[in-house]
Each structure stands twice: as structure tokens, then as C-alpha cells.
PDB file of C-alpha atoms in Angstrom:
ATOM      1  CA  MET A   1     -63.666  61.479  24.566  1.00  0.00           C
ATOM      2  CA  THR A   2     -60.218  60.945  26.078  1.00  0.00           C
ATOM      3  CA  THR A   3     -59.661  60.170  29.734  1.00  0.00           C
ATOM      4  CA  ASN A   4     -57.039  61.347  32.184  1.00  0.00           C
ATOM      5  CA  ASP A   5     -55.077  59.182  34.605  1.00  0.00           C
ATOM      6  CA  ASN A   6     -57.984  59.228  37.083  1.00  0.00           C
ATOM      7  CA  ASN A   7     -60.190  57.495  34.483  1.00  0.00           C
ATOM      8  CA  PHE A   8     -62.711  60.355  34.393  1.00  0.00           C
ATOM      9  CA  GLU A   9     -63.833  61.730  31.081  1.00  0.00           C
ATOM     10  CA  GLN A  10     -62.285  65.130  30.570  1.00  0.00           C
ATOM     11  CA  GLY A  11     -64.766  67.917  31.076  1.00  0.00           C
ATOM     12  CA  THR A  12     -66.855  66.001  33.607  1.00  0.00           C
ATOM     13  CA  ILE A  13     -66.880  66.488  37.349  1.00  0.00           C
ATOM     14  CA  PRO A  14     -66.825  63.289  39.403  1.00  0.00           C
ATOM     15  CA  SER A  15     -69.619  62.933  41.982  1.00  0.00           C
ATOM     16  CA  VAL A  16     -67.189  61.676  44.632  1.00  0.00           C
ATOM     17  CA  PRO A  17     -63.879  63.178  45.712  1.00  0.00           C
ATOM     18  CA  ASP A  18     -60.941  62.157  43.551  1.00  0.00           C
ATOM     19  CA  ALA A  19     -58.972  59.568  45.527  1.00  0.00           C
ATOM     20  CA  HIS A  20     -55.722  60.477  43.768  1.00  0.00           C
ATOM     21  CA  GLY A  21     -56.135  64.161  44.576  1.00  0.00           C
ATOM     22  CA  ALA A  22     -57.159  63.539  48.181  1.00  0.00           C
ATOM     23  CA  ALA A  23     -54.170  61.249  48.733  1.00  0.00           C
ATOM     24  CA  ALA A  24     -51.802  63.737  47.085  1.00  0.00           C
ATOM     25  CA  LEU A  25     -53.095  66.601  49.204  1.00  0.00           C
ATOM     26  CA  LEU A  26     -52.740  64.581  52.410  1.00  0.00           C
ATOM     27  CA  LEU A  27     -49.248  63.474  51.407  1.00  0.00           C
ATOM     28  CA  VAL A  28     -48.091  67.026  50.664  1.00  0.00           C
ATOM     29  CA  GLU A  29     -49.597  68.381  53.880  1.00  0.00           C
ATOM     30  CA  SER A  30     -47.854  65.624  55.841  1.00  0.00           C
ATOM     31  CA  LEU A  31     -44.597  66.361  54.029  1.00  0.00           C
ATOM     32  CA  ILE A  32     -44.805  70.054  54.920  1.00  0.00           C
ATOM     33  CA  HIS A  33     -45.473  69.235  58.569  1.00  0.00           C
ATOM     34  CA  GLY A  34     -42.556  66.784  58.547  1.00  0.00           C
ATOM     35  CA  LEU A  35     -40.206  69.379  57.046  1.00  0.00           C
ATOM     36  CA  CYS A  36     -41.221  71.794  59.793  1.00  0.00           C
ATOM     37  CA  GLU A  37     -40.751  69.179  62.516  1.00  0.00           C
ATOM     38  CA  HIS A  38     -37.234  68.454  61.248  1.00  0.00           C
ATOM     39  CA  SER A  39     -36.405  72.176  61.000  1.00  0.00           C
ATOM     40  CA  VAL A  40     -35.926  72.067  57.227  1.00  0.00           C
ATOM     41  CA  LEU A  41     -38.646  74.725  56.946  1.00  0.00           C
ATOM     42  CA  ASN A  42     -39.925  76.987  59.643  1.00  0.00           C
ATOM     43  CA  THR A  43     -43.671  77.255  59.964  1.00  0.00           C
ATOM     44  CA  ASN A  44     -43.792  80.768  58.522  1.00  0.00           C
ATOM     45  CA  GLN A  45     -42.038  79.517  55.371  1.00  0.00           C
ATOM     46  CA  ALA A  46     -44.519  76.644  55.134  1.00  0.00           C
ATOM     47  CA  VAL A  47     -47.448  79.063  55.445  1.00  0.00           C
ATOM     48  CA  GLU A  48     -45.958  81.234  52.673  1.00  0.00           C
ATOM     49  CA  ILE A  49     -45.681  78.194  50.376  1.00  0.00           C
ATOM     50  CA  VAL A  50     -49.296  77.182  50.956  1.00  0.00           C
ATOM     51  CA  GLU A  51     -50.522  80.771  50.613  1.00  0.00           C
ATOM     52  CA  ARG A  52     -48.782  80.926  47.238  1.00  0.00           C
ATOM     53  CA  ALA A  53     -50.703  77.796  46.209  1.00  0.00           C
ATOM     54  CA  VAL A  54     -53.928  79.421  47.471  1.00  0.00           C
ATOM     55  CA  GLU A  55     -53.276  82.440  45.231  1.00  0.00           C
ATOM     56  CA  VAL A  56     -52.606  80.267  42.177  1.00  0.00           C
ATOM     57  CA  GLN A  57     -55.703  78.180  42.853  1.00  0.00           C
ATOM     58  CA  TYR A  58     -57.748  81.370  43.179  1.00  0.00           C
ATOM     59  CA  ASP A  59     -56.535  82.532  39.768  1.00  0.00           C
ATOM     60  CA  LEU A  60     -57.453  79.147  38.267  1.00  0.00           C
ATOM     61  CA  ALA A  61     -60.925  79.286  39.794  1.00  0.00           C
ATOM     62  CA  ILE A  62     -61.537  82.806  38.470  1.00  0.00           C
ATOM     63  CA  ALA A  63     -60.346  81.803  34.994  1.00  0.00           C
ATOM     64  CA  ALA A  64     -62.631  78.757  34.958  1.00  0.00           C
ATOM     65  CA  ASP A  65     -65.771  80.904  35.314  1.00  0.00           C
ATOM     66  CA  ASP A  66     -68.836  78.662  35.649  1.00  0.00           C
ATOM     67  CA  ALA A  67     -66.767  75.466  35.554  1.00  0.00           C
ATOM     68  CA  GLY A  68     -64.732  76.644  38.543  1.00  0.00           C
ATOM     69  CA  GLU A  69     -66.523  74.722  41.303  1.00  0.00           C
ATOM     70  CA  PRO A  70     -63.787  72.069  41.679  1.00  0.00           C
ATOM     71  CA  HIS A  71     -61.198  74.859  41.743  1.00  0.00           C
ATOM     72  CA  TRP A  72     -63.084  76.654  44.508  1.00  0.00           C
ATOM     73  CA  HIS A  73     -63.274  73.427  46.508  1.00  0.00           C
ATOM     74  CA  SER A  74     -59.506  72.990  46.146  1.00  0.00           C
ATOM     75  CA  HIS A  75     -59.041  76.643  47.083  1.00  0.00           C
ATOM     76  CA  THR A  76     -60.990  76.060  50.308  1.00  0.00           C
ATOM     77  CA  LEU A  77     -58.914  72.980  51.158  1.00  0.00           C
ATOM     78  CA  LEU A  78     -55.671  74.897  50.625  1.00  0.00           C
ATOM     79  CA  GLN A  79     -56.931  77.750  52.807  1.00  0.00           C
ATOM     80  CA  SER A  80     -57.648  75.211  55.561  1.00  0.00           C
ATOM     81  CA  ILE A  81     -54.096  73.866  55.337  1.00  0.00           C
ATOM     82  CA  ALA A  82     -52.681  77.403  55.486  1.00  0.00           C
ATOM     83  CA  ALA A  83     -54.834  78.140  58.534  1.00  0.00           C
ATOM     84  CA  SER A  84     -53.741  74.959  60.320  1.00  0.00           C
ATOM     85  CA  LEU A  85     -50.083  75.753  59.663  1.00  0.00           C
ATOM     86  CA  GLY A  86     -50.677  79.351  60.732  1.00  0.00           C
ATOM     87  CA  ILE A  87     -51.724  78.156  64.183  1.00  0.00           C
ATOM     88  CA  ASP A  88     -48.286  76.596  64.567  1.00  0.00           C
ATOM     89  CA  ALA A  89     -46.531  79.762  63.330  1.00  0.00           C
ATOM     90  CA  ASP A  90     -46.689  81.282  66.807  1.00  0.00           C
ATOM     91  CA  ASP A  91     -44.672  78.318  68.076  1.00  0.00           C
ATOM     92  CA  ASP A  92     -41.781  79.196  65.732  1.00  0.00           C
ATOM     93  CA  ARG A  93     -40.176  81.430  68.322  1.00  0.00           C
ATOM     94  CA  PRO A  94     -36.597  80.526  69.138  1.00  0.00           C
ATOM     95  CA  PHE A  95     -36.093  78.577  72.309  1.00  0.00           C
ATOM     96  CA  PRO A  96     -34.652  80.608  75.176  1.00  0.00           C
ATOM     97  CA  HIS A  97     -30.950  80.046  75.714  1.00  0.00           C
ATOM     98  CA  LEU A  98     -29.381  79.915  79.124  1.00  0.00           C
ATOM     99  CA  VAL A  99     -26.941  82.783  79.511  1.00  0.00           C
ATOM    100  CA  LEU A 100     -24.091  82.078  81.898  1.00  0.00           C
TER     101      LEU A 100
END
């Protein structure tokens, strides 16, 4: 059987979290937060991006039927990221400007 770049046999589910996937998810979440902090994205835009990923992951999990457990786990992680960004969305209000 062939292997992927994570050295797991295709079609098997690893018993421990995939280090590559965990690192990639952390990196992307950090990148999104950084883009928001530097005003490249506002928080609402960041939430929309993650919610789009949640929808795609949901579709993948549904399509996988009984083999969808890893997809559902990823779906839950993405929902958590969307929720954490959503908390910051209320802070996206413009700063008050002094009117002279």
C-alpha cells in the first residue's frame, strides 16, 4: 500500500493526532490572527473565511460516511477557531474620532 507524506498508510487512521496537520492548523490560525492585528483583514472577514472552511469540511465529512470520523474532528476544530475569532468580532468597531 502506498503512503502519503505523513508516512501513514492510506486508508488507515493514526491513533495519535497528525503532527503535520496540528502544526498547519496552528500556523494558519496564527496567520489569521496576525492579519487581523495588522488590519489586513477585519475579524468579520476572518470569521467568514473560517466558516467557509467549516462548510467545506462538513461536506467532506458527510461524503465520507462511516470513514468520516477524522473529518468530523477537523470540523470541530474549525468550529472552535471560528468561535474564538467570533468573540473578537465585537471588537471590530471603528475607534471613535475626536470631532473638533
